Amino acid sequence: MDIAVIGSNMVDLITYTNTMPKAGETLEAEDFALGCGGKGANQAVAAAKLGADVMMVSKVGEDLFAENTVKNLQQYGVDTRFVSVAPGTSSGVAPIFVDDQSQNRILIIKGANAQLSPADIDAAAEDLRRCKLLVLQLEIPLPTVYYAIDFARQHGISLILNPAPAVAELDIDYACQCDFFMPNETELEILTGLPVSSEEEVLRAGQMLLGRGLKNLIITLGSRGSVWMRDDAVHRVSPTPVNAVDTSGAGDAFIGCFAHFLVQHGDVAQAMQSASAYAACSVTGRGTQRSYPDADTFHRFLN
Ligand code: ATP
């Protein structure tokens, strides 16, 4: 295996409606769609679509969604041997309400994702030890995140930590032990407590993390691109200009692609360049995983 994603999966329950019901009211909505998401699963799928060997350590609930989630990951070639059922829980779900202005209202129920534990990492340890890169996010319990960081350090495996969604209780000194810390600007603001409204402020917040011992900080800045900070060096990657249709899951596309190319050739600047183009390509289509191009489509996009 090249990459192991230790993280979340969610089922997006998307209702299209222009009117939200008041308390006690029942309304009819225009349309409904079911989608596979979760930051962990999105990142695993992005890397797998590009051809990486990816395994996931994840938890599904004891419900109808579990089989669909596993099948979806398998369809993209993700190894699901360590996606296990948490008895008596629901799968992670995200009821999403979308109006005709494309405004989203999202609720997240972590469900089984809240049950992913250090024991699940132990169960997969033999396979995880053979991976070149571990990828983590924060939709699973923090003790499991810390355990995975310890595991990676103990076995000399590179580690990406995407601190999303930002959890104020995250132990920054622990997080700074990862090889690549990859927040977006909102997450950077919450985790450092510093403003990020200008590039100068973003860099100042970034310096604070480097000062705590972080090796590599990659900040995604939406349509303004991304920046890599380490020691005194700052490397900026311009966004790839596109007509954006739906930017949801762009950060996950960026990280999954970055992970794939980092494992392929180890050149961070080039991996960021590819990730930037890949995420840009993904925002030209609707949805999250289904908007991620496979290797062929991505090559065509680049040429
Ligand atoms: P999400 O939470 O929706 O997954 P995010 O906030 O974590 O997204 P962003 O920083 O918005 O992630 O975007 C990640 C990367 O995607 C950016 O660094 C950029 O390279 C690319 N990107 C995002 N939006 C655009 C856009 N409108 N045009 C071109 N590239 C974009």
CSV table of C-alpha atoms and ligand atoms in Angstrom, one decimal:
chain,number,residue,atom,x,y,z
A,1,MET,CA,0.0,0.0,0.0
A,2,ASP,CA,1.1,3.6,-0.7
A,3,ILE,CA,-1.3,5.5,1.4
A,4,ALA,CA,-3.5,4.8,4.4
A,5,VAL,CA,-6.3,7.2,5.3
A,6,ILE,CA,-7.3,6.8,8.9
A,7,GLY,CA,-10.5,8.8,8.9
A,8,SER,CA,-14.2,9.4,8.4
A,9,ASN,CA,-16.8,8.4,5.9
A,10,MET,CA,-20.2,10.1,5.7
A,11,VAL,CA,-23.4,9.7,3.7
A,12,ASP,CA,-24.6,13.0,2.3
A,13,LEU,CA,-28.4,13.2,2.4
A,14,ILE,CA,-29.0,16.1,0.1
A,15,THR,CA,-32.5,17.8,0.0
A,16,TYR,CA,-33.1,20.5,-2.6
A,17,THR,CA,-35.6,23.1,-1.2
A,18,ASN,CA,-36.1,26.8,-1.1
A,19,THR,CA,-38.2,26.7,2.1
A,20,MET,CA,-37.2,25.3,5.4
A,21,PRO,CA,-40.0,24.0,7.6
A,22,LYS,CA,-40.8,25.9,10.8
A,23,ALA,CA,-41.3,23.9,14.1
A,24,GLY,CA,-44.3,21.6,13.7
A,25,GLU,CA,-44.6,22.2,9.9
A,26,THR,CA,-44.3,19.6,7.1
A,27,LEU,CA,-43.3,20.8,3.7
A,28,GLU,CA,-42.6,19.1,0.4
A,29,ALA,CA,-39.2,19.6,-1.1
A,30,GLU,CA,-38.2,19.6,-4.8
A,31,ASP,CA,-35.6,16.8,-4.9
A,32,PHE,CA,-33.3,14.5,-3.0
A,33,ALA,CA,-30.0,12.9,-3.7
A,34,LEU,CA,-27.7,10.5,-1.7
A,35,GLY,CA,-24.0,11.0,-1.9
A,36,CYS,CA,-20.8,9.5,-0.4
A,37,GLY,CA,-18.6,11.9,1.5
A,38,GLY,CA,-16.7,12.4,4.7
A,39,LYS,CA,-13.3,14.0,4.6
A,40,GLY,CA,-11.4,10.7,5.0
A,41,ALA,CA,-13.3,8.9,2.3
A,42,ASN,CA,-13.1,11.9,-0.1
A,43,GLN,CA,-9.3,12.1,0.3
A,44,ALA,CA,-8.9,8.3,-0.1
A,45,VAL,CA,-11.1,8.3,-3.2
A,46,ALA,CA,-9.2,11.2,-4.8
A,47,ALA,CA,-5.9,9.4,-4.4
A,48,ALA,CA,-7.3,6.1,-5.6
A,49,LYS,CA,-8.9,7.7,-8.7
A,50,LEU,CA,-5.4,8.9,-9.6
A,51,GLY,CA,-4.1,5.4,-9.3
A,52,ALA,CA,-2.6,5.3,-5.8
A,53,ASP,CA,-2.8,2.1,-3.7
A,54,VAL,CA,-5.0,3.3,-0.8
A,55,MET,CA,-6.4,1.6,2.3
A,56,MET,CA,-8.8,3.1,4.7
A,57,VAL,CA,-9.2,2.5,8.5
A,58,SER,CA,-12.7,3.7,9.2
A,59,LYS,CA,-15.9,2.8,10.9
A,60,VAL,CA,-19.4,2.4,9.5
A,61,GLY,CA,-22.7,2.0,11.4
A,62,GLU,CA,-24.9,-1.0,11.8
A,63,ASP,CA,-27.4,0.3,9.2
A,64,LEU,CA,-28.4,0.4,5.5
A,65,PHE,CA,-25.7,3.0,4.7
A,66,ALA,CA,-22.8,0.8,5.7
A,67,GLU,CA,-22.9,-1.5,2.7
A,68,ASN,CA,-23.2,1.4,0.3
A,69,THR,CA,-20.3,3.2,1.8
A,70,VAL,CA,-18.0,0.1,1.6
A,71,LYS,CA,-19.1,-0.6,-2.0
A,72,ASN,CA,-18.5,2.9,-3.0
A,73,LEU,CA,-14.9,2.9,-1.7
A,74,GLN,CA,-14.3,-0.5,-3.3
A,75,GLN,CA,-15.6,0.8,-6.6
A,76,TYR,CA,-12.8,3.3,-6.7
A,77,GLY,CA,-10.3,0.6,-5.7
A,78,VAL,CA,-9.9,1.6,-2.0
A,79,ASP,CA,-8.9,-1.3,0.2
A,80,THR,CA,-11.7,-1.6,2.8
A,81,ARG,CA,-10.5,-4.6,4.9
A,82,PHE,CA,-10.2,-2.3,7.9
A,83,VAL,CA,-13.5,-0.5,7.4
A,84,SER,CA,-15.4,-2.1,10.2
A,85,VAL,CA,-18.9,-1.9,11.7
A,86,ALA,CA,-19.5,-0.2,15.1
A,87,PRO,CA,-22.4,-2.2,16.5
A,88,GLY,CA,-25.5,-0.4,17.6
A,89,THR,CA,-24.5,3.0,16.0
A,90,SER,CA,-25.7,4.8,12.9
A,91,SER,CA,-23.3,5.5,10.1
A,92,GLY,CA,-21.9,9.1,9.8
A,93,VAL,CA,-24.5,11.1,8.0
A,94,ALA,CA,-24.8,14.7,6.8
A,95,PRO,CA,-28.3,16.0,6.1
A,96,ILE,CA,-27.7,18.9,3.6
A,97,PHE,CA,-30.3,21.4,2.5
A,98,VAL,CA,-29.5,23.2,-0.8
A,99,ASP,CA,-31.6,26.2,-2.1
A,100,ASP,CA,-31.7,27.5,-5.7
A,101,GLN,CA,-28.9,30.0,-4.9
A,102,SER,CA,-26.7,26.9,-4.1
A,103,GLN,CA,-26.5,27.9,-0.5
A,104,ASN,CA,-25.9,24.9,1.7
A,105,ARG,CA,-27.2,24.2,5.2
A,106,ILE,CA,-25.4,21.2,6.6
A,107,LEU,CA,-25.8,19.1,9.8
A,108,ILE,CA,-23.2,16.5,10.6
A,109,ILE,CA,-23.9,13.4,12.7
A,110,LYS,CA,-20.6,11.7,13.3
A,111,GLY,CA,-22.2,8.4,14.2
A,112,ALA,CA,-19.8,5.5,13.8
A,113,ASN,CA,-16.9,7.8,13.0
A,114,ALA,CA,-16.9,8.8,16.7
A,115,GLN,CA,-16.2,5.1,17.5
A,116,LEU,CA,-12.9,4.9,15.6
A,117,SER,CA,-10.4,4.0,18.3
A,118,PRO,CA,-6.7,3.2,18.8
A,119,ALA,CA,-7.8,-0.5,18.8
A,120,ASP,CA,-8.7,-0.1,15.1
A,121,ILE,CA,-5.2,1.2,14.4
A,122,ASP,CA,-3.8,-1.8,16.2
A,123,ALA,CA,-6.0,-4.1,14.2
A,124,ALA,CA,-4.5,-2.7,11.0
A,125,ALA,CA,-1.0,-2.2,12.3
A,126,GLU,CA,0.7,-4.8,10.2
A,127,ASP,CA,-0.6,-3.3,7.0
A,128,LEU,CA,-0.2,0.3,8.2
A,129,ARG,CA,3.5,-0.3,8.9
A,130,ARG,CA,4.0,-1.1,5.2
A,131,CYS,CA,2.5,2.2,4.0
A,132,LYS,CA,4.6,5.1,2.8
A,133,LEU,CA,2.2,7.8,4.0
A,134,LEU,CA,-0.6,8.2,6.6
A,135,VAL,CA,-3.3,10.8,6.1
A,136,LEU,CA,-5.5,12.0,9.0
A,137,GLN,CA,-8.3,14.6,9.5
A,138,LEU,CA,-10.3,15.6,12.6
A,139,GLU,CA,-13.7,13.9,12.0
A,140,ILE,CA,-12.6,11.1,14.3
A,141,PRO,CA,-11.8,11.2,18.0
A,142,LEU,CA,-8.7,13.2,19.0
A,143,PRO,CA,-7.2,10.3,21.1
A,144,THR,CA,-7.3,8.2,17.9
A,145,VAL,CA,-5.6,11.1,16.0
A,146,TYR,CA,-2.8,11.3,18.6
A,147,TYR,CA,-2.4,7.5,18.6
A,148,ALA,CA,-2.0,7.6,14.8
A,149,ILE,CA,0.6,10.4,15.1
A,150,ASP,CA,2.6,8.3,17.7
A,151,PHE,CA,2.2,5.2,15.5
A,152,ALA,CA,3.6,7.1,12.4
A,153,ARG,CA,6.6,8.5,14.4
A,154,GLN,CA,7.4,5.2,16.0
A,155,HIS,CA,7.5,3.4,12.6
A,156,GLY,CA,9.1,6.3,10.6
A,157,ILE,CA,6.0,6.7,8.3
A,158,SER,CA,5.3,10.2,6.8
A,159,LEU,CA,2.1,11.8,8.0
A,160,ILE,CA,-0.3,14.4,6.7
A,161,LEU,CA,-2.6,16.0,9.2
A,162,ASN,CA,-5.5,17.9,7.7
A,163,PRO,CA,-7.0,19.7,10.8
A,164,ALA,CA,-10.5,19.8,9.4
A,165,PRO,CA,-13.0,20.5,10.7
A,166,ALA,CA,-11.0,22.8,13.1
A,167,VAL,CA,-11.3,21.4,16.6
A,168,ALA,CA,-10.3,24.1,19.2
A,169,GLU,CA,-9.2,21.3,21.6
A,170,LEU,CA,-6.5,20.0,19.2
A,171,ASP,CA,-3.2,19.8,21.0
A,172,ILE,CA,-1.1,22.0,18.7
A,173,ASP,CA,2.2,20.7,20.0
A,174,TYR,CA,1.1,17.1,19.2
A,175,ALA,CA,-0.2,18.2,15.8
A,176,CYS,CA,3.1,19.9,15.0
A,177,GLN,CA,4.8,16.5,15.1
A,178,CYS,CA,3.3,15.6,11.7
A,179,ASP,CA,5.3,16.0,8.5
A,180,PHE,CA,2.7,18.1,6.7
A,181,PHE,CA,0.0,20.1,8.4
A,182,MET,CA,-2.6,21.2,5.9
A,183,PRO,CA,-5.3,23.6,7.1
A,184,ASN,CA,-7.4,26.0,5.0
A,185,GLU,CA,-7.3,29.6,6.2
A,186,THR,CA,-10.4,29.3,8.5
A,187,GLU,CA,-8.9,26.3,10.2
A,188,LEU,CA,-5.6,28.2,10.5
A,189,GLU,CA,-7.4,31.1,12.2
A,190,ILE,CA,-9.3,28.9,14.7
A,191,LEU,CA,-6.3,26.8,15.6
A,192,THR,CA,-3.8,29.7,16.1
A,193,GLY,CA,-6.3,32.2,17.4
A,194,LEU,CA,-4.7,34.7,15.0
A,195,PRO,CA,-6.4,36.7,12.2
A,196,VAL,CA,-5.9,35.6,8.6
A,197,SER,CA,-7.6,38.3,6.6
A,198,SER,CA,-4.5,39.3,4.6
A,199,GLU,CA,-1.6,37.3,3.2
A,200,GLU,CA,0.7,38.9,5.7
A,201,GLU,CA,-1.6,37.7,8.6
A,202,VAL,CA,-1.8,34.2,7.1
A,203,LEU,CA,2.0,34.0,7.0
A,204,ARG,CA,2.3,35.4,10.6
A,205,ALA,CA,-0.2,32.7,11.8
A,206,GLY,CA,1.9,30.1,9.9
A,207,GLN,CA,5.1,31.3,11.5
A,208,MET,CA,3.6,30.7,14.9
A,209,LEU,CA,3.1,27.0,14.0
A,210,LEU,CA,6.6,26.7,12.5
A,211,GLY,CA,7.9,28.2,15.8
A,212,ARG,CA,6.2,25.3,17.6
A,213,GLY,CA,8.4,22.8,15.7
A,214,LEU,CA,6.2,22.1,12.6
A,215,LYS,CA,8.2,21.0,9.6
A,216,ASN,CA,5.9,21.8,6.7
A,217,LEU,CA,2.7,23.9,6.6
A,218,ILE,CA,0.6,23.9,3.5
A,219,ILE,CA,-2.3,26.3,3.7
A,220,THR,CA,-5.1,26.2,1.0
A,221,LEU,CA,-6.6,29.6,0.2
A,222,GLY,CA,-9.6,28.6,-2.0
A,223,SER,CA,-9.6,30.5,-5.3
A,224,ARG,CA,-6.4,32.3,-4.2
A,225,GLY,CA,-4.3,29.1,-4.4
A,226,SER,CA,-2.1,27.7,-1.7
A,227,VAL,CA,1.1,28.3,0.1
A,228,TRP,CA,3.9,26.1,1.6
A,229,MET,CA,5.8,27.3,4.6
A,230,ARG,CA,8.9,25.7,6.1
A,231,ASP,CA,11.8,27.3,8.1
A,232,ASP,CA,12.2,30.7,6.5
A,233,ALA,CA,11.0,29.6,3.0
A,234,VAL,CA,7.6,30.5,1.6
A,235,HIS,CA,6.5,28.9,-1.7
A,236,ARG,CA,3.2,30.1,-3.3
A,237,VAL,CA,1.2,28.1,-5.8
A,238,SER,CA,-1.2,30.2,-7.9
A,239,PRO,CA,-4.7,28.7,-8.5
A,240,THR,CA,-5.5,27.1,-11.8
A,241,PRO,CA,-8.1,29.5,-13.4
A,242,VAL,CA,-11.4,27.7,-14.0
A,243,ASN,CA,-15.1,28.4,-14.0
A,244,ALA,CA,-16.0,27.1,-10.6
A,245,VAL,CA,-19.5,25.4,-10.4
A,246,ASP,CA,-19.3,23.7,-7.0
A,247,THR,CA,-16.3,24.1,-4.7
A,248,SER,CA,-17.4,21.6,-2.0
A,249,GLY,CA,-14.7,18.9,-1.4
A,250,ALA,CA,-12.0,21.0,-3.1
A,251,GLY,CA,-9.8,20.8,-0.1
A,252,ASP,CA,-10.1,17.0,0.0
A,253,ALA,CA,-9.3,16.7,-3.7
A,254,PHE,CA,-6.2,18.8,-3.1
A,255,ILE,CA,-5.0,16.7,-0.2
A,256,GLY,CA,-5.8,13.3,-1.9
A,257,CYS,CA,-3.9,14.4,-5.0
A,258,PHE,CA,-1.0,15.9,-3.0
A,259,ALA,CA,-0.7,12.6,-1.1
A,260,HIS,CA,-0.6,10.6,-4.3
A,261,PHE,CA,2.1,12.7,-6.0
A,262,LEU,CA,4.1,13.0,-2.8
A,263,VAL,CA,4.4,9.3,-2.6
A,264,GLN,CA,5.1,9.1,-6.3
A,265,HIS,CA,8.1,11.4,-6.5
A,266,GLY,CA,8.6,13.2,-3.2
A,267,ASP,CA,8.7,16.7,-4.7
A,268,VAL,CA,6.5,18.9,-2.5
A,269,ALA,CA,6.3,21.9,-4.8
A,270,GLN,CA,5.4,19.7,-7.8
A,271,ALA,CA,2.9,17.7,-5.8
A,272,MET,CA,1.2,21.1,-4.7
A,273,GLN,CA,1.1,22.2,-8.4
A,274,SER,CA,-0.6,19.0,-9.4
A,275,ALA,CA,-3.0,19.2,-6.4
A,276,SER,CA,-3.9,22.7,-7.3
A,277,ALA,CA,-4.8,21.7,-10.8
A,278,TYR,CA,-6.6,18.6,-9.6
A,279,ALA,CA,-8.7,20.6,-7.1
A,280,ALA,CA,-9.4,23.2,-9.8
A,281,CYS,CA,-10.6,20.5,-12.1
A,282,SER,CA,-12.9,19.1,-9.4
A,283,VAL,CA,-14.6,22.5,-8.8
A,284,THR,CA,-15.8,22.5,-12.4
A,285,GLY,CA,-18.1,19.7,-11.7
A,286,ARG,CA,-21.0,19.2,-9.1
A,287,GLY,CA,-20.6,17.1,-6.0
A,288,THR,CA,-17.5,15.9,-4.1
A,289,GLN,CA,-16.2,12.4,-5.0
A,290,ARG,CA,-18.0,12.3,-8.3
A,291,SER,CA,-16.4,15.6,-9.4
A,292,TYR,CA,-12.9,14.2,-8.8
A,293,PRO,CA,-11.2,13.3,-12.1
A,294,ASP,CA,-9.6,10.0,-12.7
A,295,ALA,CA,-6.0,9.9,-14.0
A,296,ASP,CA,-7.1,10.0,-17.7
A,297,THR,CA,-9.5,12.9,-17.2
A,298,PHE,CA,-6.9,14.8,-15.2
A,299,HIS,CA,-4.3,14.4,-18.0
A,300,ARG,CA,-6.8,15.7,-20.5
A,301,PHE,CA,-7.6,18.6,-18.2
A,302,LEU,CA,-3.8,19.4,-18.0
A,303,ASN,CA,-3.3,19.3,-21.8
B,1,ATP,P1,-13.7,22.2,1.2
B,1,ATP,O1,-13.9,22.3,2.7
B,1,ATP,O2,-14.9,22.6,0.4
B,1,ATP,O3,-13.2,20.8,0.9
B,1,ATP,P2,-11.4,23.8,1.7
B,1,ATP,O4,-11.9,25.1,2.3
B,1,ATP,O5,-10.8,22.8,2.6
B,1,ATP,O6,-12.5,23.2,0.8
B,1,ATP,P3,-10.1,25.4,-0.3
B,1,ATP,O7,-8.9,26.2,0.3
B,1,ATP,O8,-11.3,26.2,-0.5
B,1,ATP,O9,-10.3,24.1,0.5
B,1,ATP,O10,-9.6,24.8,-1.7
B,1,ATP,C1,-8.6,23.9,-1.8
B,1,ATP,C2,-7.8,24.2,-3.1
B,1,ATP,O11,-8.7,24.0,-4.2
B,1,ATP,C3,-7.2,25.6,-3.2
B,1,ATP,O12,-6.0,25.7,-2.6
B,1,ATP,C4,-7.1,25.7,-4.7
B,1,ATP,O13,-5.9,25.1,-5.2
B,1,ATP,C5,-8.3,24.9,-5.2
B,1,ATP,N1,-9.5,25.7,-5.5
B,1,ATP,C6,-10.5,26.0,-4.6
B,1,ATP,N2,-11.5,26.8,-5.2
B,1,ATP,C7,-11.0,27.1,-6.4
B,1,ATP,C8,-11.4,27.9,-7.5
B,1,ATP,N3,-12.6,28.6,-7.4
B,1,ATP,N4,-10.7,28.0,-8.6
B,1,ATP,C9,-9.5,27.3,-8.7
B,1,ATP,N5,-9.0,26.5,-7.7
B,1,ATP,C10,-9.7,26.4,-6.6
